Each structure stands twice: as C-alpha cells, then as structure tokens.
Amino acid sequence: MDERHALLRGWLQQTLGGDFTMTALTGDASFRRYFRVTLQDRGLMAADVPPDKEDIRDFTRVTHKLEDAGIRAPHIHAADVENGWLLLDDLGDTTYLQALSPDNADALYRRAIDELVKLQQADTRGLPDYSHALLVQEMCLFTDWYCDTHLQCGLTESQHAVFGREFERLADAALAQPRVFVHRDYHSRNLMVLNGGAGGGVGVLDYQDAVVGPVTYDLVSLLKDCYIVWPEARRREWADYYLKRSPVDVGADTFMRWFDWMGIQRHLKAIGIFARLRHRDGKSGYLKDIPRILDYVAECIGRYPELDGLRRLIAELPAPRAQP
C-alpha cells in the first residue's frame, strides 16, 4: 500500500466512522485513482486526485452545475481539497460501451441525447472558454505527437504551415456555432447505464474539464465515438433526433456541416492525445483506436472540397503504427 492510499484510507475512516472495504478500480488514461468503498448498507466511490495534477474544486463546481440541471452526476458526500480526495456516489459498473448492442443502441442513444440537451442548458458562469487558441492547440497535438513523435515522419516547415492554416480554419468554423455548456468527453466510456438498462437513467462521469463551447462538440463525442462505430445512416438519424429536441435554430444542412467539421477537430486532437499517452505516459493501449478515428476524419474530409488541402496532407502520412 503506497503512502497516498494509506492516507486516503485514514481520511475515509474518519469521514465514515465505521467499517468498510476498499477495492481499487482499473486505471485508465488519467492520473486519478478510484476505489470502490463498500459499507454494510451502501456502496460509495473514493477518488484520489493528486493536488499537484488537478484541483478538485473544478470537479465539485461542475458537479453542482450538473445536479442543478437535473443531470445524474455522482453526488459528492465529502471532499478534502488540500489532499485531493472525494467521496462520491457509486454509479455502478455498466458503461454505455459495455452495454451497447445493435438491439438496444437506438434506445440508449436517444436517452443519452435527451440528457445532453439538458446538460447543454446547465449554468456556464465561471467555466473556461473553449477559445480559438485552445482549439488550435489541441489540433497541434496531432502534428506534434502523432506525426512527428509517433510516426516520425519529419513534417517539413511547409507541411506544418499548411496544417496550421487548416487548423485555423477548423477553429474558426467551431467558434461560429452557438455556445453552450460542453462536457468535452461525452462518450460511451463516461456514460453509465443506471437502473437496469435503456429504460433507466444515464449517469455522467469525467466532466471536470467542462467549458463554454460549440454546440455540436458533445454530440460529436457521443455519435462519432473513438471507441465504438455505428453506421453513418444511424448517426445521422440520431443527429436529427437531437436537432428536433435542441433549442438550436438552424437548418439541418448547416448543422451537419458544423457537426462534421467539429468532428475533424475533435478527432485530430484525440489521435494526438492517444499518441502522447504512448510516448509520454507509457500507455500504448489506445494506439489500436487510431485507425478507427482516422476513418472518421477521412469520411468527413472527403465531403468538403474546401478541406482538400488537409485531405492531401493526411493521405501523405505513413500508415498508423499499432505497436509501440
């Protein structure tokens, strides 16, 4: 048992005042650690967030905003800001990714879209802005970590300049959209199936990086998921379902253009992050997802002649490497 684990156990003992067991949950791409805390009459979740990595006050602020909007986020029972510890509701083990099948996908996605419409109307006061600079910075992860570090393809100064111009264009398009509360990772690994299935509720996790940003961002995260792919026709049906329930007042063609271009931005960012996880953090498991994400990018770029320069640049890259 490491020192932080022992200290966390001591804090839980003081907070709960009774017997409990702690079971570590499998880690992911994050530096955070989670433990299932089991008492005689209930189960809770403990989060260990090193304060030199993240301020848990961001998580608590966003949690309160989501709860006020009627979203089922894990309720905070206790927090120690100085040490980075949280005691939360346990929303179970069943993620959307684990539960989804061709038979239940329509019901689950419609339920998630209904929740997204509510989430987008949450209070945005005090949230960071999804700025032009941040949007471009995220896309630069693609050139820095995927192209230069992972593929080692040695982009020329001219190629970097063209990528830069295309990134600026995509960021401008994103900022032309209406602005709402943005979760930033509203996808199948961060949505929980509650109360036994599609007819039950949706639990929402991992929202501490919320911002004020483009209205299509979270819908892209959901429907063009980096971890599971559905036929384009189904994705379009679900996007139409969203548009009919959202306050966004725009034609379907304009909305789908926003959706597609936002997807390119998000997916370039995701590819860069997955390459960075391998080369900076030693986590290679996400490399297998990169070909799926590149397929999303190719699908969208081919639809818009004005993005032909970006299409050519990406087509010139070596094939993705699935191994370290």
PDB file of C-alpha atoms in Angstrom, residues 106-235:
ATOM      1  CA  ASP A 106     -31.384   3.297 -30.501  1.00  0.00           C
ATOM      2  CA  ALA A 107     -32.981   3.469 -27.059  1.00  0.00           C
ATOM      3  CA  LEU A 108     -29.699   4.141 -25.279  1.00  0.00           C
ATOM      4  CA  TYR A 109     -28.570   6.853 -27.675  1.00  0.00           C
ATOM      5  CA  ARG A 110     -31.910   8.640 -27.588  1.00  0.00           C
ATOM      6  CA  ARG A 111     -31.737   8.614 -23.800  1.00  0.00           C
ATOM      7  CA  ALA A 112     -28.188   9.985 -23.880  1.00  0.00           C
ATOM      8  CA  ILE A 113     -29.249  12.694 -26.342  1.00  0.00           C
ATOM      9  CA  ASP A 114     -32.141  13.718 -24.092  1.00  0.00           C
ATOM     10  CA  GLU A 115     -29.625  14.084 -21.242  1.00  0.00           C
ATOM     11  CA  LEU A 116     -27.269  16.050 -23.480  1.00  0.00           C
ATOM     12  CA  VAL A 117     -29.987  18.576 -24.310  1.00  0.00           C
ATOM     13  CA  LYS A 118     -30.441  19.127 -20.559  1.00  0.00           C
ATOM     14  CA  LEU A 119     -26.717  19.263 -19.916  1.00  0.00           C
ATOM     15  CA  GLN A 120     -26.197  21.930 -22.572  1.00  0.00           C
ATOM     16  CA  GLN A 121     -28.572  24.212 -20.678  1.00  0.00           C
ATOM     17  CA  ALA A 122     -26.570  23.999 -17.436  1.00  0.00           C
ATOM     18  CA  ASP A 123     -25.145  27.159 -15.879  1.00  0.00           C
ATOM     19  CA  THR A 124     -21.954  28.195 -17.701  1.00  0.00           C
ATOM     20  CA  ARG A 125     -20.933  31.043 -15.406  1.00  0.00           C
ATOM     21  CA  GLY A 126     -17.312  30.698 -14.350  1.00  0.00           C
ATOM     22  CA  LEU A 127     -16.457  27.987 -16.876  1.00  0.00           C
ATOM     23  CA  PRO A 128     -13.378  28.450 -19.079  1.00  0.00           C
ATOM     24  CA  ASP A 129     -13.879  29.478 -22.687  1.00  0.00           C
ATOM     25  CA  TYR A 130     -13.234  26.974 -25.469  1.00  0.00           C
ATOM     26  CA  SER A 131     -11.144  29.595 -27.205  1.00  0.00           C
ATOM     27  CA  HIS A 132      -9.680  29.731 -30.684  1.00  0.00           C
ATOM     28  CA  ALA A 133      -6.211  29.290 -29.169  1.00  0.00           C
ATOM     29  CA  LEU A 134      -7.257  26.173 -27.241  1.00  0.00           C
ATOM     30  CA  LEU A 135      -8.959  24.605 -30.262  1.00  0.00           C
ATOM     31  CA  VAL A 136      -5.813  25.100 -32.356  1.00  0.00           C
ATOM     32  CA  GLN A 137      -3.536  23.952 -29.543  1.00  0.00           C
ATOM     33  CA  GLU A 138      -5.495  20.709 -29.318  1.00  0.00           C
ATOM     34  CA  MET A 139      -5.146  20.045 -33.045  1.00  0.00           C
ATOM     35  CA  CYS A 140      -1.400  20.678 -32.828  1.00  0.00           C
ATOM     36  CA  LEU A 141      -1.235  17.528 -30.683  1.00  0.00           C
ATOM     37  CA  PHE A 142      -1.851  15.676 -33.956  1.00  0.00           C
ATOM     38  CA  THR A 143       1.215  17.100 -35.687  1.00  0.00           C
ATOM     39  CA  ASP A 144       3.453  17.164 -32.614  1.00  0.00           C
ATOM     40  CA  TRP A 145       2.687  13.796 -31.035  1.00  0.00           C
ATOM     41  CA  TYR A 146       1.219  11.684 -33.846  1.00  0.00           C
ATOM     42  CA  CYS A 147       3.047  12.875 -36.961  1.00  0.00           C
ATOM     43  CA  ASP A 148       6.405  13.942 -35.564  1.00  0.00           C
ATOM     44  CA  THR A 149       6.757  11.727 -32.474  1.00  0.00           C
ATOM     45  CA  HIS A 150       4.765   8.564 -33.223  1.00  0.00           C
ATOM     46  CA  LEU A 151       5.084   8.245 -36.987  1.00  0.00           C
ATOM     47  CA  GLN A 152       8.457  10.047 -37.027  1.00  0.00           C
ATOM     48  CA  CYS A 153       7.593  11.272 -40.491  1.00  0.00           C
ATOM     49  CA  GLY A 154       9.502  14.536 -40.204  1.00  0.00           C
ATOM     50  CA  LEU A 155       6.958  17.070 -41.380  1.00  0.00           C
ATOM     51  CA  THR A 156       8.555  19.870 -43.345  1.00  0.00           C
ATOM     52  CA  GLU A 157       8.207  23.525 -42.414  1.00  0.00           C
ATOM     53  CA  SER A 158       5.847  23.907 -45.368  1.00  0.00           C
ATOM     54  CA  GLN A 159       3.675  20.990 -44.232  1.00  0.00           C
ATOM     55  CA  HIS A 160       3.496  22.399 -40.708  1.00  0.00           C
ATOM     56  CA  ALA A 161       2.402  25.735 -42.183  1.00  0.00           C
ATOM     57  CA  VAL A 162      -0.384  24.113 -44.203  1.00  0.00           C
ATOM     58  CA  PHE A 163      -1.576  22.131 -41.190  1.00  0.00           C
ATOM     59  CA  GLY A 164      -1.547  25.373 -39.220  1.00  0.00           C
ATOM     60  CA  ARG A 165      -3.739  27.155 -41.759  1.00  0.00           C
ATOM     61  CA  GLU A 166      -6.194  24.241 -41.831  1.00  0.00           C
ATOM     62  CA  PHE A 167      -6.331  24.161 -38.031  1.00  0.00           C
ATOM     63  CA  GLU A 168      -7.151  27.878 -38.015  1.00  0.00           C
ATOM     64  CA  ARG A 169      -9.978  27.259 -40.478  1.00  0.00           C
ATOM     65  CA  LEU A 170     -11.449  24.461 -38.361  1.00  0.00           C
ATOM     66  CA  ALA A 171     -11.220  26.563 -35.203  1.00  0.00           C
ATOM     67  CA  ASP A 172     -12.965  29.485 -36.908  1.00  0.00           C
ATOM     68  CA  ALA A 173     -15.777  27.157 -38.013  1.00  0.00           C
ATOM     69  CA  ALA A 174     -16.186  25.815 -34.470  1.00  0.00           C
ATOM     70  CA  LEU A 175     -16.458  29.300 -32.997  1.00  0.00           C
ATOM     71  CA  ALA A 176     -19.175  30.244 -35.497  1.00  0.00           C
ATOM     72  CA  GLN A 177     -21.538  27.835 -33.708  1.00  0.00           C
ATOM     73  CA  PRO A 178     -23.852  28.724 -30.797  1.00  0.00           C
ATOM     74  CA  ARG A 179     -22.078  28.308 -27.452  1.00  0.00           C
ATOM     75  CA  VAL A 180     -23.309  26.068 -24.649  1.00  0.00           C
ATOM     76  CA  PHE A 181     -22.098  24.047 -21.663  1.00  0.00           C
ATOM     77  CA  VAL A 182     -19.621  21.479 -23.088  1.00  0.00           C
ATOM     78  CA  HIS A 183     -18.698  18.323 -21.149  1.00  0.00           C
ATOM     79  CA  ARG A 184     -15.722  17.630 -23.504  1.00  0.00           C
ATOM     80  CA  ASP A 185     -15.800  13.812 -23.136  1.00  0.00           C
ATOM     81  CA  TYR A 186     -19.459  12.866 -23.513  1.00  0.00           C
ATOM     82  CA  HIS A 187     -18.943   9.346 -24.870  1.00  0.00           C
ATOM     83  CA  SER A 188     -19.554   5.673 -24.193  1.00  0.00           C
ATOM     84  CA  ARG A 189     -16.874   5.273 -21.520  1.00  0.00           C
ATOM     85  CA  ASN A 190     -18.152   8.203 -19.467  1.00  0.00           C
ATOM     86  CA  LEU A 191     -21.884   7.421 -19.605  1.00  0.00           C
ATOM     87  CA  MET A 192     -23.287   4.885 -17.165  1.00  0.00           C
ATOM     88  CA  VAL A 193     -26.408   2.782 -17.641  1.00  0.00           C
ATOM     89  CA  LEU A 194     -28.444   3.128 -14.448  1.00  0.00           C
ATOM     90  CA  ASN A 195     -31.416   1.156 -13.125  1.00  0.00           C
ATOM     91  CA  GLY A 196     -31.049  -1.834 -15.360  1.00  0.00           C
ATOM     92  CA  GLY A 197     -30.984  -0.650 -18.932  1.00  0.00           C
ATOM     93  CA  ALA A 198     -32.224   1.659 -21.664  1.00  0.00           C
ATOM     94  CA  GLY A 199     -35.382   2.474 -19.754  1.00  0.00           C
ATOM     95  CA  GLY A 200     -33.391   3.660 -16.761  1.00  0.00           C
ATOM     96  CA  GLY A 201     -31.311   6.722 -16.167  1.00  0.00           C
ATOM     97  CA  VAL A 202     -27.988   7.900 -17.556  1.00  0.00           C
ATOM     98  CA  GLY A 203     -25.091   8.622 -15.220  1.00  0.00           C
ATOM     99  CA  VAL A 204     -22.489  11.131 -16.371  1.00  0.00           C
ATOM    100  CA  LEU A 205     -18.799  10.993 -15.383  1.00  0.00           C
ATOM    101  CA  ASP A 206     -15.460  12.721 -16.076  1.00  0.00           C
ATOM    102  CA  TYR A 207     -16.729  16.251 -16.688  1.00  0.00           C
ATOM    103  CA  GLN A 208     -14.227  18.285 -14.689  1.00  0.00           C
ATOM    104  CA  ASP A 209     -12.767  19.845 -17.860  1.00  0.00           C
ATOM    105  CA  ALA A 210     -16.102  21.399 -18.887  1.00  0.00           C
ATOM    106  CA  VAL A 211     -16.004  24.625 -20.895  1.00  0.00           C
ATOM    107  CA  VAL A 212     -18.283  27.014 -22.751  1.00  0.00           C
ATOM    108  CA  GLY A 213     -18.005  25.998 -26.376  1.00  0.00           C
ATOM    109  CA  PRO A 214     -19.525  24.851 -29.689  1.00  0.00           C
ATOM    110  CA  VAL A 215     -22.969  23.280 -29.574  1.00  0.00           C
ATOM    111  CA  THR A 216     -22.009  20.221 -31.652  1.00  0.00           C
ATOM    112  CA  TYR A 217     -18.918  19.233 -29.663  1.00  0.00           C
ATOM    113  CA  ASP A 218     -20.516  16.794 -27.209  1.00  0.00           C
ATOM    114  CA  LEU A 219     -22.832  15.363 -29.842  1.00  0.00           C
ATOM    115  CA  VAL A 220     -19.760  14.537 -31.930  1.00  0.00           C
ATOM    116  CA  SER A 221     -18.172  12.887 -28.877  1.00  0.00           C
ATOM    117  CA  LEU A 222     -21.274  10.743 -28.474  1.00  0.00           C
ATOM    118  CA  LEU A 223     -22.103   9.796 -32.053  1.00  0.00           C
ATOM    119  CA  LYS A 224     -18.577   9.655 -33.518  1.00  0.00           C
ATOM    120  CA  ASP A 225     -17.186   7.819 -30.525  1.00  0.00           C
ATOM    121  CA  CYS A 226     -13.497   6.928 -30.568  1.00  0.00           C
ATOM    122  CA  TYR A 227     -14.272   3.511 -29.052  1.00  0.00           C
ATOM    123  CA  ILE A 228     -17.306   2.268 -30.988  1.00  0.00           C
ATOM    124  CA  VAL A 229     -18.601   2.933 -34.511  1.00  0.00           C
ATOM    125  CA  TRP A 230     -22.151   2.918 -35.831  1.00  0.00           C
ATOM    126  CA  PRO A 231     -23.240   3.128 -39.480  1.00  0.00           C
ATOM    127  CA  GLU A 232     -23.358   6.666 -40.794  1.00  0.00           C
ATOM    128  CA  ALA A 233     -27.080   6.434 -41.520  1.00  0.00           C
ATOM    129  CA  ARG A 234     -27.787   5.701 -37.835  1.00  0.00           C
ATOM    130  CA  ARG A 235     -25.540   8.536 -36.725  1.00  0.00           C
TER     131      ARG A 235
END
